[in-house]
């Protein structure tokens, strides 16, 4: 008799085969396949995977990238002429909206967010949670899209690296040695077996093949190293005392150029430094782990390293150039890539300015009883506030507590992003669920994963939202604070 996990797994892969067959049938009709995907790295990687798969199959398709699924967008989709609608890295948390609006349309969802309990007859729903997998850690939106692309045609196995990029973009590497686990591990095997990915254990500074060491250290924000992250000059001073040649002749060395002993020296100095700042040992340990190298990519481009590729896609999306990211993921290079790299530079500058602002200006970052709050007012772009919350939750905060960041949204609402730091003892706390419940009560929309969630609220309801979150975190968190 098959055990429960086996049954779940069978069901998951049966659904994937069904989705693959539906897409193939629609390709044969030559009618428009409409694809809607999410603006973050995972969503763009998913769009790259499906876009390439449909292009190879000579399908008639169009991709749209959105920041979240709203009633307005669904209304626009209703008015279009398409035979199949596919949602990627979103949709599972908006089943009520899709059910109410899209009664006559064939739908597929490739997602890994917690699904709502709504049944839609014409929907083929691919979501790991429906088969008892952990959608936060074990597979991403790009991952489920990849498994379906492979079920459509095994030659799409060469798209496995993009699924790995999607998983890394969604921080699914928060495991021992920063490795990918569960269904992601099977995808890594596909990529390794076809020679597209090399997995090694190394020092995880950002830009290990491309950047001078001090810059790689300054760009590293996971963990956030107070005083060094986002501070290039300080990093140069920090490394100068280590008796390591930072240059060979006129060329800056990269992490990749260093000997094992040199890397150990750097790691040990950072670990001592972090410890002197009161960080737990686990923060330093996140600097060593698995790296995923895309062996077919140019050594000096961000697509070479899985985590850098994810940051690059994320930058395109957050700078409202998601289409460029998808084009690169589908294989475009030349001028498209040049333009996207320029976007990446601008994004880094913007992010660095925002971080300086949040850290240096008094009262932008406040500590309440159970949470931290960032008030981005009109300063921080609504598409970047989530990244700021992610970075600051990974080592900057003195106390391990959830961080809730707010800013104005272009449609007159308030955008909120919440993140829970790695070492926070969550107890029963599921940020995605409480974001959804509280924002619905306040006539907004919200949702997400247990450790990362977002919401869009009506103006002037933000204080009530913060109050409710602060209270619920206190109640559900493992140890209830009493001060
Ligand atoms: O917007 P932000 O990056 O803060 O969102 C964090 C996570 O919550 C993302 O995975 C996003 O897809 C999800 N989310 C959601 N429903 C919303 C807003 C965000 O599922 N309404
Ligand atoms: Zn995702």
Short mmCIF file of C-alpha atoms and ligand atoms in Angstrom, two decimals:
data_model
loop_
_atom_site.label_atom_id
_atom_site.label_comp_id
_atom_site.label_asym_id
_atom_site.label_seq_id
_atom_site.Cartn_x
_atom_site.Cartn_y
_atom_site.Cartn_z
CA UNK A 1 0.00 0.00 0.00
CA UNK A 2 1.37 3.43 -0.88
CA UNK A 3 2.03 5.72 2.07
CA UNK A 4 0.45 9.18 2.27
CA UNK A 5 3.48 11.01 0.92
CA UNK A 6 3.62 8.67 -2.03
CA UNK A 7 -0.09 9.29 -2.73
CA UNK A 8 0.41 13.04 -2.53
CA UNK A 9 3.40 12.89 -4.80
CA UNK A 10 1.48 10.80 -7.35
CA UNK A 11 -1.36 13.30 -7.30
CA UNK A 12 1.05 16.22 -7.75
CA UNK A 13 2.70 14.66 -10.79
CA UNK A 14 -0.65 13.58 -12.28
CA UNK A 15 -1.78 17.21 -12.13
CA UNK A 16 1.47 18.27 -13.79
CA UNK A 17 0.88 15.83 -16.64
CA UNK A 18 -2.68 17.15 -16.97
CA UNK A 19 -1.43 20.75 -17.17
CA UNK A 20 1.20 19.75 -19.74
CA UNK A 21 -1.47 18.07 -21.90
CA UNK A 22 -3.84 21.03 -21.67
CA UNK A 23 -1.09 23.42 -22.80
CA UNK A 24 -0.09 21.12 -25.67
CA UNK A 25 -3.71 20.86 -26.83
CA UNK A 26 -4.07 24.63 -26.82
CA UNK A 27 -0.83 25.03 -28.76
CA UNK A 28 -2.34 22.79 -31.46
CA UNK A 29 -5.38 25.08 -31.80
CA UNK A 30 -3.10 28.08 -32.59
CA UNK A 31 -5.24 30.24 -30.31
CA UNK A 32 -3.80 32.81 -27.92
CA UNK A 33 -2.36 31.51 -24.65
CA UNK A 34 -2.28 34.34 -22.12
CA UNK A 35 0.37 34.13 -19.42
CA UNK A 36 0.34 36.31 -16.28
CA UNK A 37 3.34 36.17 -14.00
CA UNK A 38 4.70 37.86 -10.90
CA UNK A 39 7.18 40.72 -10.89
CA UNK A 40 9.81 39.12 -8.62
CA UNK A 41 12.76 36.90 -9.58
CA UNK A 42 10.74 33.71 -9.20
CA UNK A 43 7.89 35.05 -11.33
CA UNK A 44 10.25 36.26 -14.05
CA UNK A 45 12.17 32.96 -14.03
CA UNK A 46 8.82 31.11 -14.35
CA UNK A 47 7.88 33.39 -17.26
CA UNK A 48 11.28 32.70 -18.86
CA UNK A 49 10.71 28.94 -18.56
CA UNK A 50 7.18 28.94 -19.96
CA UNK A 51 8.01 31.60 -22.57
CA UNK A 52 10.90 29.53 -23.92
CA UNK A 53 8.81 26.33 -23.82
CA UNK A 54 5.96 27.97 -25.77
CA UNK A 55 8.37 29.60 -28.21
CA UNK A 56 10.00 26.23 -28.90
CA UNK A 57 6.57 24.70 -29.49
CA UNK A 58 5.72 27.60 -31.87
CA UNK A 59 2.74 28.55 -29.73
CA UNK A 60 0.81 31.81 -30.03
CA UNK A 61 1.28 33.40 -26.60
CA UNK A 62 1.63 36.68 -24.75
CA UNK A 63 3.18 37.27 -21.31
CA UNK A 64 2.23 40.01 -18.87
CA UNK A 65 4.12 40.76 -15.65
CA UNK A 66 2.15 42.16 -12.70
CA UNK A 67 2.99 43.16 -9.14
CA UNK A 68 -0.11 41.39 -7.80
CA UNK A 69 -3.41 40.07 -9.03
CA UNK A 70 -6.12 42.71 -8.62
CA UNK A 71 -9.74 42.92 -9.68
CA UNK A 72 -8.78 45.53 -12.25
CA UNK A 73 -6.29 43.18 -13.92
CA UNK A 74 -8.78 40.30 -13.92
CA UNK A 75 -11.38 42.61 -15.52
CA UNK A 76 -8.89 43.45 -18.26
CA UNK A 77 -8.23 39.75 -18.84
CA UNK A 78 -11.95 39.05 -19.21
CA UNK A 79 -12.18 41.53 -22.06
CA UNK A 80 -9.37 39.84 -24.00
CA UNK A 81 -9.71 37.05 -26.53
CA UNK A 82 -7.75 34.00 -25.38
CA UNK A 83 -8.37 30.29 -25.11
CA UNK A 84 -6.22 29.58 -22.06
CA UNK A 85 -5.10 31.72 -19.12
CA UNK A 86 -2.02 30.69 -17.16
CA UNK A 87 -1.06 32.33 -13.85
CA UNK A 88 2.43 31.86 -12.47
CA UNK A 89 3.84 32.54 -8.99
CA UNK A 90 0.46 34.04 -8.10
CA UNK A 91 -3.19 33.05 -8.29
CA UNK A 92 -3.47 30.46 -5.49
CA UNK A 93 -4.18 33.23 -2.99
CA UNK A 94 -6.76 34.87 -5.29
CA UNK A 95 -9.04 31.92 -6.09
CA UNK A 96 -12.15 33.79 -4.88
CA UNK A 97 -11.45 36.59 -7.34
CA UNK A 98 -10.79 34.20 -10.24
CA UNK A 99 -13.88 32.15 -9.38
CA UNK A 100 -16.11 35.20 -9.34
CA UNK A 101 -14.78 36.67 -12.57
CA UNK A 102 -13.47 33.95 -14.86
CA UNK A 103 -16.28 31.40 -14.97
CA UNK A 104 -16.00 30.58 -18.68
CA UNK A 105 -12.27 30.48 -19.13
CA UNK A 106 -9.89 27.53 -18.97
CA UNK A 107 -7.30 28.25 -16.26
CA UNK A 108 -3.97 26.87 -15.10
CA UNK A 109 -2.15 28.11 -11.99
CA UNK A 110 1.54 27.35 -11.32
CA UNK A 111 2.08 28.68 -7.83
CA UNK A 112 3.59 27.86 -4.45
CA UNK A 113 1.76 30.36 -2.22
CA UNK A 114 -0.74 28.98 0.26
CA UNK A 115 -3.94 28.24 -1.69
CA UNK A 116 -7.40 29.41 -0.70
CA UNK A 117 -10.01 26.76 -0.11
CA UNK A 118 -12.11 27.53 -3.22
CA UNK A 119 -12.91 25.01 -5.95
CA UNK A 120 -12.98 26.23 -9.54
CA UNK A 121 -14.14 23.51 -11.97
CA UNK A 122 -12.22 24.71 -15.03
CA UNK A 123 -8.95 25.22 -13.11
CA UNK A 124 -5.89 22.94 -13.20
CA UNK A 125 -4.11 23.96 -10.05
CA UNK A 126 -0.44 23.05 -9.63
CA UNK A 127 0.64 23.95 -6.11
CA UNK A 128 2.94 21.95 -3.80
CA UNK A 129 0.75 22.72 -0.76
CA UNK A 130 -2.07 20.69 -2.35
CA UNK A 131 0.17 17.61 -2.15
CA UNK A 132 1.56 18.29 1.34
CA UNK A 133 4.88 19.65 0.12
CA UNK A 134 6.25 22.78 1.74
CA UNK A 135 5.78 25.52 -0.84
CA UNK A 136 7.92 27.95 1.12
CA UNK A 137 11.03 25.77 1.08
CA UNK A 138 10.74 22.85 -1.31
CA UNK A 139 9.75 24.30 -4.67
CA UNK A 140 9.06 27.72 -6.19
CA UNK A 141 6.70 29.04 -8.87
CA UNK A 142 9.50 28.61 -11.42
CA UNK A 143 10.01 25.06 -10.11
CA UNK A 144 6.42 23.91 -10.72
CA UNK A 145 6.46 25.63 -14.11
CA UNK A 146 9.70 23.82 -14.98
CA UNK A 147 8.30 20.39 -14.01
CA UNK A 148 5.38 21.00 -16.39
CA UNK A 149 7.66 22.25 -19.18
CA UNK A 150 9.69 19.07 -18.81
CA UNK A 151 6.50 16.97 -18.88
CA UNK A 152 5.56 18.73 -22.14
CA UNK A 153 8.88 17.94 -23.78
CA UNK A 154 11.98 16.47 -22.19
CA UNK A 155 14.26 18.79 -24.17
CA UNK A 156 13.08 21.54 -21.79
CA UNK A 157 15.29 19.93 -19.16
CA UNK A 158 17.87 22.59 -20.10
CA UNK A 159 15.58 25.14 -18.39
CA UNK A 160 16.24 23.58 -14.96
CA UNK A 161 18.79 26.32 -14.04
CA UNK A 162 16.00 28.93 -14.27
CA UNK A 163 13.93 26.94 -11.77
CA UNK A 164 16.93 26.98 -9.44
CA UNK A 165 17.23 30.75 -9.94
CA UNK A 166 13.54 31.13 -9.03
CA UNK A 167 13.99 29.08 -5.85
CA UNK A 168 17.07 31.09 -4.82
CA UNK A 169 15.20 34.33 -5.60
CA UNK A 170 12.51 33.25 -3.13
CA UNK A 171 15.17 32.43 -0.47
CA UNK A 172 14.35 28.72 -0.53
CA UNK A 173 17.98 28.05 0.42
CA UNK A 174 17.41 28.76 4.12
CA UNK A 175 18.58 25.24 4.95
CA UNK A 176 21.79 23.57 6.12
CA UNK A 177 24.70 24.86 4.06
CA UNK A 178 22.30 27.09 2.10
CA UNK A 179 21.34 24.12 -0.08
CA UNK A 180 18.08 23.53 -1.94
CA UNK A 181 15.95 20.68 -0.61
CA UNK A 182 12.85 18.60 -1.45
CA UNK A 183 11.50 18.90 -4.99
CA UNK A 184 14.12 21.59 -5.68
CA UNK A 185 16.82 18.99 -5.08
CA UNK A 186 15.43 16.87 -7.93
CA UNK A 187 15.57 19.92 -10.20
CA UNK A 188 19.19 20.54 -9.18
CA UNK A 189 19.91 16.89 -10.14
CA UNK A 190 18.40 17.50 -13.61
CA UNK A 191 20.59 20.58 -14.05
CA UNK A 192 23.75 18.87 -12.78
CA UNK A 193 23.18 15.73 -14.86
CA UNK A 194 22.81 17.78 -18.04
CA UNK A 195 25.92 19.78 -17.19
CA UNK A 196 24.11 23.16 -16.92
CA UNK A 197 24.81 23.66 -13.21
CA UNK A 198 27.83 23.04 -11.02
CA UNK A 199 27.24 22.87 -7.25
CA UNK A 200 30.17 23.67 -4.95
CA UNK A 201 30.65 24.65 -1.33
CA UNK A 202 32.28 28.03 -0.94
CA UNK A 203 32.34 31.44 0.70
CA UNK A 204 29.04 33.08 -0.27
CA UNK A 205 30.00 36.66 -0.93
CA UNK A 206 27.96 38.36 -3.62
CA UNK A 207 29.71 38.54 -7.00
CA UNK A 208 32.30 35.88 -6.26
CA UNK A 209 33.40 35.58 -9.88
CA UNK A 210 32.94 39.14 -10.99
CA UNK A 211 33.66 41.71 -8.28
CA UNK A 212 36.68 42.94 -6.35
CA UNK A 213 36.60 41.32 -2.91
CA UNK A 214 35.74 44.52 -1.00
CA UNK A 215 32.80 45.14 -3.34
CA UNK A 216 31.64 41.53 -3.01
CA UNK A 217 31.65 42.01 0.76
CA UNK A 218 29.79 45.33 0.54
CA UNK A 219 27.14 43.83 -1.76
CA UNK A 220 26.53 40.92 0.60
CA UNK A 221 23.33 41.56 2.50
CA UNK A 222 22.37 38.00 3.50
CA UNK A 223 23.41 38.06 6.24
CA UNK A 224 23.41 41.82 6.65
CA UNK A 225 26.78 42.71 8.19
CA UNK A 226 26.28 45.93 10.17
CA UNK A 227 28.92 48.50 9.24
CA UNK A 228 30.10 46.53 6.17
CA UNK A 229 27.03 45.69 4.07
CA UNK A 230 26.39 48.59 1.70
CA UNK A 231 29.66 50.32 2.79
CA UNK A 232 32.41 49.73 0.19
CA UNK A 233 35.07 51.96 1.77
CA UNK A 234 34.68 50.33 5.16
CA UNK A 235 35.02 46.90 3.51
CA UNK A 236 38.28 47.93 1.87
CA UNK A 237 39.70 49.02 5.26
CA UNK A 238 38.43 45.81 6.87
CA UNK A 239 40.19 43.63 4.29
CA UNK A 240 43.39 45.70 4.16
CA UNK A 241 44.32 44.51 7.64
CA UNK A 242 44.19 40.87 6.66
CA UNK A 243 47.48 40.51 4.83
CA UNK A 244 45.78 39.29 1.64
CA UNK A 245 46.71 40.73 -1.78
CA UNK A 246 43.53 42.37 -3.04
CA UNK A 247 45.10 43.03 -6.45
CA UNK A 248 47.30 41.12 -8.86
CA UNK A 249 49.26 43.72 -10.85
CA UNK A 250 46.52 46.19 -11.80
CA UNK A 251 43.60 43.79 -11.60
CA UNK A 252 41.37 43.40 -8.54
CA UNK A 253 41.17 39.79 -7.43
CA UNK A 254 37.77 38.14 -6.94
CA UNK A 255 36.68 35.59 -4.31
CA UNK A 256 37.18 32.93 -6.96
CA UNK A 257 40.87 33.87 -7.28
CA UNK A 258 41.58 33.32 -3.57
CA UNK A 259 43.21 30.26 -2.05
CA UNK A 260 41.33 28.18 0.51
CA UNK A 261 43.51 29.62 3.30
CA UNK A 262 42.78 33.19 2.18
CA UNK A 263 39.03 32.49 2.15
CA UNK A 264 39.26 30.94 5.60
CA UNK A 265 41.04 34.08 6.86
CA UNK A 266 38.29 36.31 5.48
CA UNK A 267 35.53 34.12 6.88
CA UNK A 268 37.06 33.94 10.30
CA UNK A 269 37.53 37.72 10.47
CA UNK A 270 33.91 38.33 9.44
CA UNK A 271 32.68 35.72 11.94
CA UNK A 272 34.64 37.38 14.77
CA UNK A 273 33.38 40.79 13.67
CA UNK A 274 29.74 39.62 13.54
CA UNK A 275 30.07 38.02 16.94
CA UNK A 276 31.51 41.28 18.36
CA UNK A 277 28.36 43.00 17.07
CA UNK A 278 26.17 40.54 18.99
CA UNK A 279 25.04 38.49 15.97
CA UNK A 280 24.31 34.79 16.56
CA UNK A 281 26.81 32.27 15.08
CA UNK A 282 24.15 31.19 12.61
CA UNK A 283 24.47 34.55 10.80
CA UNK A 284 28.17 33.95 10.01
CA UNK A 285 27.45 30.35 9.03
CA UNK A 286 25.15 31.62 6.29
CA UNK A 287 28.30 32.90 4.58
CA UNK A 288 29.41 29.38 3.77
CA UNK A 289 27.38 27.06 1.65
CA UNK A 290 26.35 25.77 -1.71
CA UNK A 291 26.83 27.88 -4.78
CA UNK A 292 25.00 27.15 -7.98
CA UNK A 293 27.06 28.07 -11.05
CA UNK A 294 25.35 28.21 -14.44
CA UNK A 295 28.20 26.73 -16.44
CA UNK A 296 26.93 27.79 -19.87
CA UNK A 297 26.79 31.47 -18.91
CA UNK A 298 29.53 34.04 -19.42
CA UNK A 299 31.91 34.14 -16.43
CA UNK A 300 31.66 37.90 -16.10
CA UNK A 301 27.89 38.26 -16.23
CA UNK A 302 25.44 38.05 -13.32
CA UNK A 303 23.65 35.07 -14.89
CA UNK A 304 26.70 32.93 -14.10
CA UNK A 305 25.80 32.59 -10.40
CA UNK A 306 22.31 31.43 -9.38
CA UNK A 307 21.89 33.99 -6.60
CA UNK A 308 23.23 36.86 -8.70
CA UNK A 309 20.97 35.85 -11.57
CA UNK A 310 18.01 36.01 -9.17
CA UNK A 311 19.04 39.49 -7.97
CA UNK A 312 19.40 40.59 -11.57
CA UNK A 313 15.88 39.40 -12.46
CA UNK A 314 14.54 40.94 -9.28
CA UNK A 315 16.15 44.27 -10.23
CA UNK A 316 14.49 44.21 -13.67
CA UNK A 317 11.07 43.58 -12.11
CA UNK A 318 11.42 46.14 -9.34
CA UNK A 319 12.56 48.80 -11.84
CA UNK A 320 9.40 48.07 -13.89
CA UNK A 321 11.37 46.35 -16.66
CA UNK A 322 10.17 42.81 -16.03
CA UNK A 323 9.87 42.21 -19.79
CA UNK A 324 13.63 42.71 -20.16
CA UNK A 325 14.27 40.14 -17.44
CA UNK A 326 11.98 37.62 -19.13
CA UNK A 327 13.69 38.24 -22.49
CA UNK A 328 17.10 37.53 -20.94
CA UNK A 329 15.72 34.44 -19.17
CA UNK A 330 14.41 33.25 -22.55
CA UNK A 331 17.91 33.59 -23.93
CA UNK A 332 18.19 37.13 -25.37
CA UNK A 333 21.62 38.65 -25.05
CA UNK A 334 23.34 41.56 -26.94
CA UNK A 335 21.53 44.89 -26.63
CA UNK A 336 18.72 43.44 -24.48
CA UNK A 337 21.23 42.27 -21.92
CA UNK A 338 23.16 45.56 -22.05
CA UNK A 339 19.97 47.44 -21.30
CA UNK A 340 19.08 45.06 -18.47
CA UNK A 341 22.57 45.41 -16.94
CA UNK A 342 22.15 49.18 -16.93
CA UNK A 343 18.86 48.69 -15.06
CA UNK A 344 20.71 46.50 -12.55
CA UNK A 345 23.22 49.30 -11.87
CA UNK A 346 20.46 51.83 -11.33
CA UNK A 347 18.63 49.43 -9.06
CA UNK A 348 21.71 48.89 -6.89
CA UNK A 349 22.18 52.65 -6.50
CA UNK A 350 18.52 53.11 -5.59
CA UNK A 351 18.61 50.26 -3.08
CA UNK A 352 21.76 51.58 -1.47
CA UNK A 353 20.22 55.06 -1.08
CA UNK A 354 17.07 53.60 0.49
CA UNK A 355 19.10 51.50 2.93
CA UNK A 356 21.18 54.53 3.97
CA UNK A 357 17.99 56.52 4.47
CA UNK A 358 16.26 53.86 6.59
CA UNK A 359 19.33 53.29 8.73
CA UNK A 360 20.41 56.90 9.19
CA UNK A 361 17.22 58.93 9.49
CA UNK A 362 15.73 58.80 13.00
CA UNK A 363 12.31 57.17 13.46
CA UNK A 364 12.10 55.66 9.98
CA UNK A 365 12.81 52.33 11.65
CA UNK A 366 10.91 51.93 14.94
CA UNK A 367 10.72 49.10 17.44
CA UNK A 368 7.32 48.26 18.90
CA UNK A 369 6.64 45.58 21.49
CA UNK A 370 6.64 42.59 19.13
CA UNK A 371 7.64 43.93 15.71
CA UNK A 372 9.85 46.46 13.95
CA UNK A 373 8.17 48.97 11.65
CA UNK A 374 9.72 50.85 8.74
CA UNK A 375 7.81 53.88 7.60
CA UNK A 376 8.90 54.42 3.99
CA UNK A 377 6.36 57.28 3.64
CA UNK A 378 6.59 58.56 0.08
CA UNK A 379 10.31 57.98 -0.17
CA UNK A 380 10.60 54.24 -0.89
CA UNK A 381 9.17 52.79 -4.10
CA UNK A 382 6.38 50.29 -3.40
CA UNK A 383 8.15 47.71 -5.57
CA UNK A 384 11.36 47.95 -3.54
CA UNK A 385 9.99 48.12 0.01
CA UNK A 386 9.85 44.30 0.20
CA UNK A 387 13.54 43.99 -0.68
CA UNK A 388 14.42 46.56 2.02
CA UNK A 389 12.44 44.53 4.56
CA UNK A 390 14.16 41.31 3.43
CA UNK A 391 17.65 42.79 3.69
CA UNK A 392 17.10 44.35 7.11
CA UNK A 393 15.52 41.17 8.46
CA UNK A 394 18.63 39.16 7.62
CA UNK A 395 21.01 40.39 10.32
CA UNK A 396 20.62 44.12 10.80
CA UNK A 397 17.96 44.13 13.51
CA UNK A 398 19.18 44.01 17.11
CA UNK A 399 16.32 41.74 18.17
CA UNK A 400 14.98 38.88 16.11
CA UNK A 401 11.42 40.08 15.54
CA UNK A 402 9.22 40.38 12.43
CA UNK A 403 9.69 43.52 10.38
CA UNK A 404 6.76 45.33 8.78
CA UNK A 405 7.61 47.95 6.14
CA UNK A 406 5.10 50.41 4.69
CA UNK A 407 5.07 52.90 1.86
CA UNK A 408 2.64 54.66 -0.47
CA UNK A 409 1.39 52.80 -3.50
CA UNK A 410 0.85 54.51 -6.87
CA UNK A 411 -2.88 53.72 -6.76
CA UNK A 412 -3.42 55.75 -3.59
CA UNK A 413 -3.22 52.73 -1.27
CA UNK A 414 -0.60 51.69 1.30
CA UNK A 415 1.82 48.90 0.36
CA UNK A 416 3.01 46.70 3.22
CA UNK A 417 5.74 44.06 3.23
CA UNK A 418 6.39 41.78 6.18
CA UNK A 419 9.38 39.52 6.80
CA UNK A 420 10.32 37.17 9.66
CA UNK A 421 14.06 36.81 10.41
CA UNK A 422 15.72 33.36 10.23
CA UNK A 423 16.23 32.74 13.93
CA UNK A 424 12.87 33.99 15.14
CA UNK A 425 10.94 31.31 16.99
CA UNK A 426 7.69 31.47 15.01
CA UNK A 427 5.49 29.24 17.12
CA UNK A 428 2.11 29.17 15.35
CA UNK A 429 2.75 32.39 13.53
CA UNK A 430 2.04 32.33 9.78
CA UNK A 431 2.62 35.83 8.44
CA UNK A 432 0.82 35.14 5.12
CA UNK A 433 -2.36 34.07 6.90
CA UNK A 434 -2.48 36.99 9.32
CA UNK A 435 -1.68 39.46 6.53
CA UNK A 436 -4.59 38.04 4.54
CA UNK A 437 -7.02 38.08 7.45
CA UNK A 438 -6.19 41.55 8.77
CA UNK A 439 -6.06 43.22 5.38
CA UNK A 440 -9.37 41.64 4.32
CA UNK A 441 -10.98 43.06 7.50
CA UNK A 442 -9.62 46.47 6.59
CA UNK A 443 -10.93 46.21 2.99
CA UNK A 444 -7.49 45.57 1.54
CA UNK A 445 -5.81 42.50 0.02
CA UNK A 446 -2.93 40.57 1.48
CA UNK A 447 -1.28 37.17 1.74
CA UNK A 448 1.95 35.30 1.16
CA UNK A 449 4.17 32.73 2.84
CA UNK A 450 4.67 31.97 6.52
CA UNK A 451 7.83 34.08 6.71
CA UNK A 452 7.27 36.65 3.93
CA UNK A 453 3.98 38.38 3.18
CA UNK A 454 2.59 41.49 1.50
CA UNK A 455 -0.57 43.57 1.53
CA UNK A 456 -2.25 46.54 -0.10
CA UNK A 457 -4.40 48.59 2.28
CA UNK A 458 -6.75 51.54 1.98
CA UNK A 459 -5.11 54.80 3.01
CA UNK A 460 -5.37 55.63 6.72
CA UNK A 461 -5.85 52.00 7.78
CA UNK A 462 -2.13 51.40 8.29
CA UNK A 463 -2.10 52.22 12.01
CA UNK A 464 -4.87 49.73 12.66
CA UNK A 465 -2.98 47.14 10.59
CA UNK A 466 0.24 47.64 12.56
CA UNK A 467 -1.63 47.49 15.85
CA UNK A 468 -3.31 44.20 14.90
CA UNK A 469 -0.08 42.62 13.63
CA UNK A 470 1.82 43.69 16.74
CA UNK A 471 -0.88 42.12 18.92
CA UNK A 472 -1.20 38.88 16.91
CA UNK A 473 2.57 38.37 16.70
CA UNK A 474 2.68 38.68 20.49
CA UNK A 475 -0.12 36.13 20.88
CA UNK A 476 1.05 33.54 18.37
CA UNK A 477 4.79 33.79 18.75
CA UNK A 478 6.26 30.93 20.75
CA UNK A 479 7.18 32.97 23.82
CA UNK A 480 4.75 35.74 24.68
CA UNK A 481 6.57 38.96 25.55
CA UNK A 482 5.41 40.60 28.74
CA UNK A 483 7.14 44.00 28.85
O1 LIG B 1 5.09 42.21 -1.80
P1 LIG B 1 6.06 41.43 -0.98
O2 LIG B 1 7.37 41.17 -1.66
O3 LIG B 1 6.25 41.96 0.38
O4 LIG B 1 5.34 40.01 -0.78
C1 LIG B 1 5.90 38.97 -0.04
C2 LIG B 1 5.31 37.65 -0.49
O5 LIG B 1 3.90 37.67 -0.28
C3 LIG B 1 5.49 37.40 -1.99
O6 LIG B 1 5.76 36.02 -2.18
C4 LIG B 1 4.15 37.77 -2.58
O7 LIG B 1 3.87 37.04 -3.73
C5 LIG B 1 3.18 37.39 -1.46
N1 LIG B 1 1.96 38.18 -1.51
C6 LIG B 1 0.72 37.54 -1.65
N2 LIG B 1 -0.45 38.26 -1.70
C7 LIG B 1 -0.42 39.60 -1.61
C8 LIG B 1 0.80 40.29 -1.47
C9 LIG B 1 2.00 39.54 -1.42
O8 LIG B 1 0.70 36.30 -1.74
N3 LIG B 1 -1.57 40.27 -1.67
ZN1 LIG B 2 7.60 32.69 -5.74
#
